[in-house]
CSV table of C-alpha atoms in Angstrom, one decimal:
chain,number,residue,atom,x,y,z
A,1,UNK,CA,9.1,-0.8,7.4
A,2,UNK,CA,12.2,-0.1,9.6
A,3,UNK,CA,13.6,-3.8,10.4
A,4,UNK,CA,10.9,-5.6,8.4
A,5,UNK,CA,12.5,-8.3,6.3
A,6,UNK,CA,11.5,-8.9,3.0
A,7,UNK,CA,12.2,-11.5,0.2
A,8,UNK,CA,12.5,-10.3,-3.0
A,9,UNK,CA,11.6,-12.7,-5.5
A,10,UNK,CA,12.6,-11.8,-9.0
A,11,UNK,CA,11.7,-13.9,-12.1
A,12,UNK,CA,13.1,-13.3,-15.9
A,13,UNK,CA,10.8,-10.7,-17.5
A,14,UNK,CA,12.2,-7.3,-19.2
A,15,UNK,CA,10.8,-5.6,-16.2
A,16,UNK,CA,13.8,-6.9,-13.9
A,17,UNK,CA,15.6,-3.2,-14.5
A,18,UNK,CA,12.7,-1.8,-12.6
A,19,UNK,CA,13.5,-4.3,-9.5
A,20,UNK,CA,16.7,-2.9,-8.7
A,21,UNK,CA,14.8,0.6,-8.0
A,22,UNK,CA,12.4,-1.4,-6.0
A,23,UNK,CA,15.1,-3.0,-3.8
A,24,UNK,CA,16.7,0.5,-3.3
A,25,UNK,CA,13.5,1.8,-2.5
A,26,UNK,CA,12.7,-0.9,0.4
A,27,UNK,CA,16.3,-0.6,1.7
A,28,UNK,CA,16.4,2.8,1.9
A,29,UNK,CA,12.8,3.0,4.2
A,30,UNK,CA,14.7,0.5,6.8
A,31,UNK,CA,13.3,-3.0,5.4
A,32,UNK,CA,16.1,-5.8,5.5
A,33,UNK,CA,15.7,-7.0,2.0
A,34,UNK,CA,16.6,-10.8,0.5
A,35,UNK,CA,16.7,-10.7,-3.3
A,36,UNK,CA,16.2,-14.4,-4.9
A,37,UNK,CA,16.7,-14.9,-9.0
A,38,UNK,CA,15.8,-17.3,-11.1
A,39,UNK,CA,18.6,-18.3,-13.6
A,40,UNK,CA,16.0,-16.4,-15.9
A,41,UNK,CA,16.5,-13.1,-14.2
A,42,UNK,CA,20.2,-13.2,-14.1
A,43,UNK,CA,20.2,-12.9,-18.1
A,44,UNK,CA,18.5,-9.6,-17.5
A,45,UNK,CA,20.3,-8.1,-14.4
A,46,UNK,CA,23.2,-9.2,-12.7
A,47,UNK,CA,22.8,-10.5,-9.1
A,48,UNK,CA,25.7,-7.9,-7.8
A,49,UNK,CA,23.5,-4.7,-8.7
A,50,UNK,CA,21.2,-6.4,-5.9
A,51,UNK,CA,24.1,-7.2,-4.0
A,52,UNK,CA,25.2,-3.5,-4.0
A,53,UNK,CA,21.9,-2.1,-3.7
A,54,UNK,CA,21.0,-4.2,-0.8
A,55,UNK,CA,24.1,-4.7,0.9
A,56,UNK,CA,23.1,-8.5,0.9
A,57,UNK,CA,23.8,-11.4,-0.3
A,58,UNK,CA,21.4,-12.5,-3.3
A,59,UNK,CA,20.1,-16.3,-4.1
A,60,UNK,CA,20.0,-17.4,-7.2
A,61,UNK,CA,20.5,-21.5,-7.0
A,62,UNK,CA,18.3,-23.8,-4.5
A,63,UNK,CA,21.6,-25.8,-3.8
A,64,UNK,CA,23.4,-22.2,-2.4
A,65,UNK,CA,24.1,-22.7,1.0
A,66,UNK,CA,22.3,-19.9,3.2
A,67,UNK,CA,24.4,-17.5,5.0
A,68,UNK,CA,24.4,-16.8,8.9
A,69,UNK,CA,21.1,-15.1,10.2
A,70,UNK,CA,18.5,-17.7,8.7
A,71,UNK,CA,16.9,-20.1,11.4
A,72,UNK,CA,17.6,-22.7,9.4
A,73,UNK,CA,20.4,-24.5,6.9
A,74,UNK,CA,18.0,-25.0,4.3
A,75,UNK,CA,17.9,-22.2,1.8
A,76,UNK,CA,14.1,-22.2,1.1
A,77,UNK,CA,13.1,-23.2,4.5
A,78,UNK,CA,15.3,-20.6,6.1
A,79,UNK,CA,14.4,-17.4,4.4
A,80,UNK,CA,10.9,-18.5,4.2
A,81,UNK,CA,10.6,-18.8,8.0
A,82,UNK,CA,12.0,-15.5,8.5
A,83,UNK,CA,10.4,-13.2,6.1
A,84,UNK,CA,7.7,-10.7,6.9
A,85,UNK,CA,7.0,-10.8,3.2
A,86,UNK,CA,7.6,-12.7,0.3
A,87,UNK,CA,7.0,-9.7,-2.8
A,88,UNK,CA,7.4,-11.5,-6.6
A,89,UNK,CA,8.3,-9.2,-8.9
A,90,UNK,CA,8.1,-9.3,-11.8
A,91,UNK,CA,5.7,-12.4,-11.6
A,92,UNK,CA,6.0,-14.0,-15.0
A,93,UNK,CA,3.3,-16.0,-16.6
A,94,UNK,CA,5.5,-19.2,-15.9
A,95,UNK,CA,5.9,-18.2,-12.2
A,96,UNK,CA,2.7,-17.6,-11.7
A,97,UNK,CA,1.6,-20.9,-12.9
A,98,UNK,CA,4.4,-22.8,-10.5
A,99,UNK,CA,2.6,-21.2,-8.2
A,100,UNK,CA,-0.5,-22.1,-9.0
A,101,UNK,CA,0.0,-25.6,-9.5
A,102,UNK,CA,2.5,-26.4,-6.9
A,103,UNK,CA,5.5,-26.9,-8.7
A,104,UNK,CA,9.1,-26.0,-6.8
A,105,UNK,CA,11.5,-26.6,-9.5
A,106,UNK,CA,14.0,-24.0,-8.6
A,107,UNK,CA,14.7,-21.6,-5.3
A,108,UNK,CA,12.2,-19.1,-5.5
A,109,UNK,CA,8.9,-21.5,-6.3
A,110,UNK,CA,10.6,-23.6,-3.5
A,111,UNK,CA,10.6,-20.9,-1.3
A,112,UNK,CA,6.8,-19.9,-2.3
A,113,UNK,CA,5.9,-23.7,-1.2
A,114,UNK,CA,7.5,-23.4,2.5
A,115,UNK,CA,6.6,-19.7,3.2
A,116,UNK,CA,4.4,-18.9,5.9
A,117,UNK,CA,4.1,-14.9,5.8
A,118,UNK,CA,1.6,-12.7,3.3
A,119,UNK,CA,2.8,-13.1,-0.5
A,120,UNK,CA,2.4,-10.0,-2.9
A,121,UNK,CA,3.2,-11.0,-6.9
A,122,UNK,CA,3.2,-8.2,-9.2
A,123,UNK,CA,2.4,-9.8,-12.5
A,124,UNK,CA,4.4,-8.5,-16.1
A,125,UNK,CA,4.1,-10.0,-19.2
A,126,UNK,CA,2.6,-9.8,-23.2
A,127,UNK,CA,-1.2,-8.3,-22.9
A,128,UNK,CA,-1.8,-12.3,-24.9
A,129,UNK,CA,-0.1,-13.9,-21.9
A,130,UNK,CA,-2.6,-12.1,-19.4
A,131,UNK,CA,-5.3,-12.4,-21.0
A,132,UNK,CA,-4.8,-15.9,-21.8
A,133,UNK,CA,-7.7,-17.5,-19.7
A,134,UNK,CA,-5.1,-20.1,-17.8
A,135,UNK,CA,-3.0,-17.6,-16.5
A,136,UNK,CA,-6.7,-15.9,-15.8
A,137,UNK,CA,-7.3,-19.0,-13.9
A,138,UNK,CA,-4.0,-19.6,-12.1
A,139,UNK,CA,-4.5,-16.1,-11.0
A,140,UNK,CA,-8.0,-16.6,-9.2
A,141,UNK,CA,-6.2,-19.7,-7.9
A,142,UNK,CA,-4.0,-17.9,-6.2
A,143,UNK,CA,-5.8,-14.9,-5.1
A,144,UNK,CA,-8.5,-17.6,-3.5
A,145,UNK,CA,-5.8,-18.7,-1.5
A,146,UNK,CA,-4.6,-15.6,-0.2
A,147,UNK,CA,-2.5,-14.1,-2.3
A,148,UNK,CA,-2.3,-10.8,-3.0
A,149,UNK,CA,-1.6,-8.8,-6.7
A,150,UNK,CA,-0.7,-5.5,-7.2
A,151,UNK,CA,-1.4,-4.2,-10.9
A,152,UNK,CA,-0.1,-5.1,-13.9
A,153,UNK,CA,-1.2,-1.4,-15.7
A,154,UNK,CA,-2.4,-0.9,-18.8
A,155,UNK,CA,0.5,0.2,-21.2
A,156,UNK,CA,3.1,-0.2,-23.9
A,157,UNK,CA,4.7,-3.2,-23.8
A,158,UNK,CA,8.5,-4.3,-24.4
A,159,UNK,CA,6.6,-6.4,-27.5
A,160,UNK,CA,6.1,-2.5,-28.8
A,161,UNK,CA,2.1,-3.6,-28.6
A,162,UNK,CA,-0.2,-1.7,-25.9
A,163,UNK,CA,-2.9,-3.0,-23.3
A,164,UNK,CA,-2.9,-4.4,-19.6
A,165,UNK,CA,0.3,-6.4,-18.4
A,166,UNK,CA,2.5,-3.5,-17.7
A,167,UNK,CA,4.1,-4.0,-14.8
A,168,UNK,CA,3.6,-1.3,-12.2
A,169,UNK,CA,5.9,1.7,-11.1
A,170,UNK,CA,8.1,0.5,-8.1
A,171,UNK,CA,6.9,3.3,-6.2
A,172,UNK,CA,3.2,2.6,-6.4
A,173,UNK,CA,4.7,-1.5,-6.1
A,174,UNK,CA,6.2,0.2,-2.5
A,175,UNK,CA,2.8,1.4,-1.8
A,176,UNK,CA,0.9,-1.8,-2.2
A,177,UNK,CA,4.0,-3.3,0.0
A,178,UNK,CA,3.0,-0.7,3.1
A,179,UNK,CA,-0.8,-1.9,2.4
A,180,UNK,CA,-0.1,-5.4,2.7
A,181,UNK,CA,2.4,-5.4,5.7
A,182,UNK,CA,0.1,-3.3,7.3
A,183,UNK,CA,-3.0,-5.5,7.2
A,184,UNK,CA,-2.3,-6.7,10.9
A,185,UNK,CA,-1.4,-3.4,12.4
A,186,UNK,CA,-2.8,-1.5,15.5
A,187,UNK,CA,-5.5,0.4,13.6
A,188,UNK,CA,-6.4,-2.8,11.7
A,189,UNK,CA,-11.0,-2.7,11.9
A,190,UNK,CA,-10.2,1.3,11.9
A,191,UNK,CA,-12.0,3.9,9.6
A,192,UNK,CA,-9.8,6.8,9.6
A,193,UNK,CA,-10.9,9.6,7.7
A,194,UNK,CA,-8.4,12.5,6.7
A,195,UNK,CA,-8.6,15.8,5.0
A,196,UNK,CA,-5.6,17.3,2.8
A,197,UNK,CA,-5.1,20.2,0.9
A,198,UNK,CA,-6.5,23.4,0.4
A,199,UNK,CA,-9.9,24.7,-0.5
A,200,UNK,CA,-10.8,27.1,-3.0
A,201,UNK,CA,-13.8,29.4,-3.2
A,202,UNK,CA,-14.2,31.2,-6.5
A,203,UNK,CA,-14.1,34.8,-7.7
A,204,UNK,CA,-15.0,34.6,-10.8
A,205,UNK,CA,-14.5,31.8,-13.7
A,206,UNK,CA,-11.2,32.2,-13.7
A,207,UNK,CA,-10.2,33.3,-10.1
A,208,UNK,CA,-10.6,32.4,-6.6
A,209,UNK,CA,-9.6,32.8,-3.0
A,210,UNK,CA,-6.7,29.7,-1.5
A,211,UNK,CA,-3.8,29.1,0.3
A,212,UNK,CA,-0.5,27.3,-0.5
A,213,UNK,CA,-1.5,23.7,1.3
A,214,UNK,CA,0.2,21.5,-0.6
A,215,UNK,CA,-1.5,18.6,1.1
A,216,UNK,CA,1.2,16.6,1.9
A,217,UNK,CA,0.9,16.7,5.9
A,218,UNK,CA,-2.2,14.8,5.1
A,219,UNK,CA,-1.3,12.6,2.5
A,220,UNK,CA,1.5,11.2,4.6
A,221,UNK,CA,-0.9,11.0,7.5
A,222,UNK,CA,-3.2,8.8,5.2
A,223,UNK,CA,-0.1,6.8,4.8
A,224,UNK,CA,0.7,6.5,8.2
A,225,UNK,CA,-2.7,5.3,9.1
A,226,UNK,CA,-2.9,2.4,6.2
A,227,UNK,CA,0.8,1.4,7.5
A,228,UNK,CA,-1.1,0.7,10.9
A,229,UNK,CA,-4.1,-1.3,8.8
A,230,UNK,CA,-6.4,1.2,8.8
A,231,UNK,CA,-9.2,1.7,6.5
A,232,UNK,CA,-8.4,5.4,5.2
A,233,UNK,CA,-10.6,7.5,3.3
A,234,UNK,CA,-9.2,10.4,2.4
A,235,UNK,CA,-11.0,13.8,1.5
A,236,UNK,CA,-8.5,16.3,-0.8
A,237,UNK,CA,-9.0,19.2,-1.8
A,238,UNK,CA,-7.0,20.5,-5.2
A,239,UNK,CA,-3.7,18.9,-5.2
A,240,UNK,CA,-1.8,17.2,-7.6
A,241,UNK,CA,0.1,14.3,-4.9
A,242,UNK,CA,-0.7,10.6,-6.0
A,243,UNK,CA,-3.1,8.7,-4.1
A,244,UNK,CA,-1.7,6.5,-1.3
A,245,UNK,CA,-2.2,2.9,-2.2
A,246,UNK,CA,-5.1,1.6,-0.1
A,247,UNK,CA,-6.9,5.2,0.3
A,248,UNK,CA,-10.3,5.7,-0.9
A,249,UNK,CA,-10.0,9.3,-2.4
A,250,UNK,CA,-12.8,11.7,-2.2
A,251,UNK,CA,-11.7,15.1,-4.3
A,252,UNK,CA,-13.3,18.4,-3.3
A,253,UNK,CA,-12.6,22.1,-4.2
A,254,UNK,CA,-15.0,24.2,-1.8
A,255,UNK,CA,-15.4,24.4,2.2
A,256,UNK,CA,-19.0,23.6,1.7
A,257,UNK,CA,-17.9,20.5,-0.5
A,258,UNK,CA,-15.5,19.7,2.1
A,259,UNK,CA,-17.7,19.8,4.9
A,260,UNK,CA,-20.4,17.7,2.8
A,261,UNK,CA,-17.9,15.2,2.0
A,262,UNK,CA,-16.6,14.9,5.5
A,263,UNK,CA,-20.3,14.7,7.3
A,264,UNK,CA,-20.3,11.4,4.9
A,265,UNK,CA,-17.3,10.2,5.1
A,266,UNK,CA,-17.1,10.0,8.9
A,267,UNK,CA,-20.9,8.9,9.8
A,268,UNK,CA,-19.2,5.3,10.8
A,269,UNK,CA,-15.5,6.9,11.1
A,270,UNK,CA,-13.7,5.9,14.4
A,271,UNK,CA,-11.2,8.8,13.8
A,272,UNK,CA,-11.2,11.9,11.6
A,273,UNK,CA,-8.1,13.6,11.1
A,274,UNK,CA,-8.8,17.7,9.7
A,275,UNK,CA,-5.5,18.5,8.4
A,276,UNK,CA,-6.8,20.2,5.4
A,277,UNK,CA,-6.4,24.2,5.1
A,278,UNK,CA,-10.1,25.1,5.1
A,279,UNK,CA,-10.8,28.2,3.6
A,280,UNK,CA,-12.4,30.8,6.3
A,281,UNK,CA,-13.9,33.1,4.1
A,282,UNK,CA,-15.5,33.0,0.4
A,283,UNK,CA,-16.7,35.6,-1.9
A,284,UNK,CA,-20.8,36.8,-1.4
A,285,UNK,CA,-21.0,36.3,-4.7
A,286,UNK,CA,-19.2,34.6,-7.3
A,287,UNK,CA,-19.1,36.7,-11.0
A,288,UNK,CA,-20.6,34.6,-13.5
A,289,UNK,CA,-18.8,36.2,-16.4
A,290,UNK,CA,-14.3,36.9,-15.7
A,291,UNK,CA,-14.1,40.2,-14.3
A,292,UNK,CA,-12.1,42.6,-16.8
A,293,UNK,CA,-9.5,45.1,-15.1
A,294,UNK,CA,-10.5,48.6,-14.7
A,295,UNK,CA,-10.1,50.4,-11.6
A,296,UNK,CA,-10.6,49.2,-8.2
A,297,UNK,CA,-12.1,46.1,-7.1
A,298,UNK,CA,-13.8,45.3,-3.3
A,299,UNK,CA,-14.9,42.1,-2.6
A,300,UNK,CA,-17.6,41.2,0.0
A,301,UNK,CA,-16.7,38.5,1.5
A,302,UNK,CA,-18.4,36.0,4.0
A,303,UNK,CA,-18.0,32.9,6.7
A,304,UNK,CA,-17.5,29.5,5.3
A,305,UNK,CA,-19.0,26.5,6.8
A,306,UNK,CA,-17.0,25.5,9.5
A,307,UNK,CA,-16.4,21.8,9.4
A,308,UNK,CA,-14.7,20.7,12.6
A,309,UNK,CA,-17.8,22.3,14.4
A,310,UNK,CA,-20.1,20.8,12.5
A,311,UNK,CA,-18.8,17.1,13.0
A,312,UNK,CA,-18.4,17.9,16.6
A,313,UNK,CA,-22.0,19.0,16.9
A,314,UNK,CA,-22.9,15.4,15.3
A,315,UNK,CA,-20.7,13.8,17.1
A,316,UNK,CA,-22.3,14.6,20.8
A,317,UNK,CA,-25.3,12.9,19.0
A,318,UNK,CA,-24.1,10.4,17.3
A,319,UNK,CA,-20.4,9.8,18.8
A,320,UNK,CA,-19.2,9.1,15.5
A,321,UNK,CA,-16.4,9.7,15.0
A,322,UNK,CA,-14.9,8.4,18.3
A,323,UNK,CA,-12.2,10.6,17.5
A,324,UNK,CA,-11.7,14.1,16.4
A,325,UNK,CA,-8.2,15.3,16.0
A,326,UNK,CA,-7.9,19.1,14.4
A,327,UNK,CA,-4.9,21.0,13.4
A,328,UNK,CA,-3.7,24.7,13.8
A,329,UNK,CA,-1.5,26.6,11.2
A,330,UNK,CA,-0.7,29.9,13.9
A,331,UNK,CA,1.9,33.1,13.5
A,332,UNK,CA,1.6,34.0,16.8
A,333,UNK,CA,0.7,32.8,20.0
A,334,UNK,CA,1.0,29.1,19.0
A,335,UNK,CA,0.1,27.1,22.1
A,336,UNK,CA,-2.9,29.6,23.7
A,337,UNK,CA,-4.5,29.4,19.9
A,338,UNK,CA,-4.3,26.2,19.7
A,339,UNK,CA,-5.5,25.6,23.5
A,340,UNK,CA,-8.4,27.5,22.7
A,341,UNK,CA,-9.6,25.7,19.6
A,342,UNK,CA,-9.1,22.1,20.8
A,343,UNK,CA,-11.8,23.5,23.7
A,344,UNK,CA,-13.8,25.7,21.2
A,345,UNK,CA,-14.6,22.8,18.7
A,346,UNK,CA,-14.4,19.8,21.6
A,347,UNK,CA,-11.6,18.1,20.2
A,348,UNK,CA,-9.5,15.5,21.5
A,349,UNK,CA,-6.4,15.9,19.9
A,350,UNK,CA,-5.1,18.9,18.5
A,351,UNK,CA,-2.0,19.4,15.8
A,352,UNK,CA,-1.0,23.0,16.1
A,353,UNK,CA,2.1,24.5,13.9
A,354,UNK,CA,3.8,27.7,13.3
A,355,UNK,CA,3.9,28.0,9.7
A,356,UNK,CA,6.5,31.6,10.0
A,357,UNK,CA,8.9,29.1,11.7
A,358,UNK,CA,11.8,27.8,9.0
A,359,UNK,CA,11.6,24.4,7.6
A,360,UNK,CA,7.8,24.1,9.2
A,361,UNK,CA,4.4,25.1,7.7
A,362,UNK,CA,3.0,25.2,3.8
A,363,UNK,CA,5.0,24.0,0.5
A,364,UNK,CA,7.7,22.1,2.9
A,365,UNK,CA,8.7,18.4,3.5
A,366,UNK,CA,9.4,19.3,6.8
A,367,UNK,CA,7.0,20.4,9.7
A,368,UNK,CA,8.0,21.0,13.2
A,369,UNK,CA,4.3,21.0,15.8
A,370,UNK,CA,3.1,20.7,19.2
A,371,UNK,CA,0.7,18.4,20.1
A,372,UNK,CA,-2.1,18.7,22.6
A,373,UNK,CA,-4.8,16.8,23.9
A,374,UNK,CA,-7.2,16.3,26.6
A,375,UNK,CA,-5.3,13.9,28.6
A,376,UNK,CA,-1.0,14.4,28.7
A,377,UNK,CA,-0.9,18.0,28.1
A,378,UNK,CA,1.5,19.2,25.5
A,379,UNK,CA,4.5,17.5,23.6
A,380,UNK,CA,6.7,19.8,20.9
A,381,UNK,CA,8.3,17.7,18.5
A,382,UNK,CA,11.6,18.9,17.0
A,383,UNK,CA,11.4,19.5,13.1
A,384,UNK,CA,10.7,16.2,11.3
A,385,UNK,CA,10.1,15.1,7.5
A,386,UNK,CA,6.0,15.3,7.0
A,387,UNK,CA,6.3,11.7,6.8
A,388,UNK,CA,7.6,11.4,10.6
A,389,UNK,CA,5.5,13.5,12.1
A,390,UNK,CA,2.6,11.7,10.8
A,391,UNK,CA,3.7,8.4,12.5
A,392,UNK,CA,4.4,10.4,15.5
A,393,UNK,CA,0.7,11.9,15.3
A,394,UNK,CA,-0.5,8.4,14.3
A,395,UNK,CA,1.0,6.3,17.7
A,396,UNK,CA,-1.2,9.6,20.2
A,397,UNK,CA,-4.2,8.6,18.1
A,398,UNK,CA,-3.8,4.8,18.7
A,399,UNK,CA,-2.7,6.0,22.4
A,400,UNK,CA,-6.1,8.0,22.7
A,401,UNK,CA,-8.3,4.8,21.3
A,402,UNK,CA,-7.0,2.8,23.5
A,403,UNK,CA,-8.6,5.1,26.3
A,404,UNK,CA,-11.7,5.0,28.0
A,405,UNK,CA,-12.5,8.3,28.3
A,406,UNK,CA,-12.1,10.1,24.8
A,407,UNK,CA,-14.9,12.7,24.9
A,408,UNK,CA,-15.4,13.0,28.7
């Protein structure tokens, strides 16, 4: 969202504390944000927490001159023209119905009028105010003519009564706001499939074989990849990370559920991205009953399915998915391992890390790797947040679509 600019629209619902966590939020990803209040709003919070938060000035009045920056004079006209977004939040019953019907009675529904960018509203109020079938109706009204709604949750309300008009969390509201920006973006018509996490194969009932994945290398590449438009499903095994808004989640424990999953997922995939920690080896057999200490114990164990080579075997028949980036967690000999995999399983892309290096590897935010593929050789990134490094993997996979010769 670095240099995006965003108006915030905030409307006079108890849910206005939540705002301020939002605006901080969108500031502190790189967005420029404009925060507009109704005089409702102000009774709630005052305009200088946005002020200070955003290091901007906030609108509150339609008759408030703009300051300099805005292509026009004209308040409304002027930050309408030059937002990327227009997010309302909270959306009130009463805003949403200005909305609806047309009515620009103060800055903000004045503004809604005149905008020409995508519109997000992220509806709080009474579970009777929802429910009520005209809100219900001025809802559909404006979904039908493109605007888009994140939430409101099911929950307990400021009335002390419980059930859906909950305003959502400001960072699952940030979530929907990557999703909606990202609509247009480079991958936009994409299916990207991704893998996170670890597998598990059990030992007994109570025990089985892992490693410490936490998943989040692939969670923020399924991130990355909606940020760009992209349809993302995402295949996890066991983790406990929240669901990147947009993602169509597929949860897995085994390599053998893994590779099922991913065979699926990616029969009309343009890219699949393997940056789960797929178990190599399972027990032979699994105890049916927990296995009580005494002694010694051996396990047997055997090969797991190997999923990269199994897609790649589809994929000379099929060429689905167009692309097949894998990843390499090495202690030694990084760049020759790595080599030799992205030939071994006929991959076009390969993400290879060594996870005894500080900062980099399992149960970090950070991961420093070195990417290779079949066509510019080898780049070594220096260590980055999870997050970065995803958008830096993300641009070489948008790179390698645009090329004509991907598997040749």
């Amino acid at each position: 969202m670095q240099g995006q600019r965003i108006v915030l629209g905030v409307t006079g619902g108890i849910a206005v504390y939540k705002i301020a966590t939002l605006a901080s939020h969108l500031t502190q990803v790189g967005a420029e944000v404009d925060v507009v209040m109704t005089e409702a709003a102000t009774h709630f919070v005052a305009p200088l927490t946005f002020q200070a938060l955003t290091g901007r000035p906030v609108y509150t009045d339609l008759w408030q001159m703009p300051t300099a920056g805005l292509p026009t004079h004209i308040s409304h006209v002027g930050l309408a023209h030059a937002a990327t977004l227009l997010v309302i939040a909270p959306a009130t019953a009463n805003t949403l119905a200005k909305m609806a019907n047309g009515l620009g009675d103060n800055l903000l529904s004045t503004l809604f009028l005149a905008t020409r960018c995508p519109v997000l509203a992220v509806p709080a109020m009474d579970v009777g105010m929802w429910q009520n079938p005209a809100t219900q109706a001025n809802v559909e009204r404006l979904r039908a003519r493109g605007v888009h709604f994140a939430g409101p949750a099911w929950g307990r309300m400021a009335s002390g009564l419980e059930g859906e008009g909950r305003m959502i969390e400001p960072d699952e509201i940030v979530g929907h706001v990557r999703k909606v920006m990202g609509a247009s973006g480079r991958l936009a018509s994409t299916h990207v499939v991704v893998t996170a996490g670890p597998t598990r194969e059990a030992i007994d009932p109570v025990r089985f074989i892992s490693n410490p994945s936490s998943g989040r290398q692939g969670f923020a590449l399924a991130q990355a990849a909606i940020d760009q438009g992209a349809r993302v499903t995402l295949v996890a095994g066991p983790t406990q990370l929240p669901t990147p808004v947009g993602a169509e989640r597929v949860n897995v424990t085994t390599a053998q559920e893994m590779l099922d999953a991913v065979l699926a997922a990616s029969r009309d995939a343009d890219v699949l991205l393997m940056a789960a920690a797929v178990g190599d080896y399972q027990p032979a057999s699994v105890a049916a009953q927990k296995i009580k200490k005494a002694g010694d114990l051996s396990l047997s164990l055997v090969r797991t399915p190997d999923v990269l080579s199994s897609v790649a075997a589809r994929r000379r028949e099929t060429n689905r998915p167009r692309l097949l980036v894998g990843f390499a967690a090495e202690s030694e000999n990084l760049v020759a391992n790595a080599q030799a995999k992205l030939t071994a399983k006929q991959l076009d892309l390969i993400v290879a890390n060594d996870v005894t290096a500080s900062g980099s590897g399992f149960a970090v935010e950070t991961n420093q790797v070195t990417l290779i593929d079949r066509r510019s050789g080898i780049e070594t990134l220096p260590l980055l947040s999870k997050s970065a490094v995803a958008d830096a993997i993300i641009e070489r996979v948008i790179a390698l679509l645009a090329a004509d010769d991907l598997t040749g």
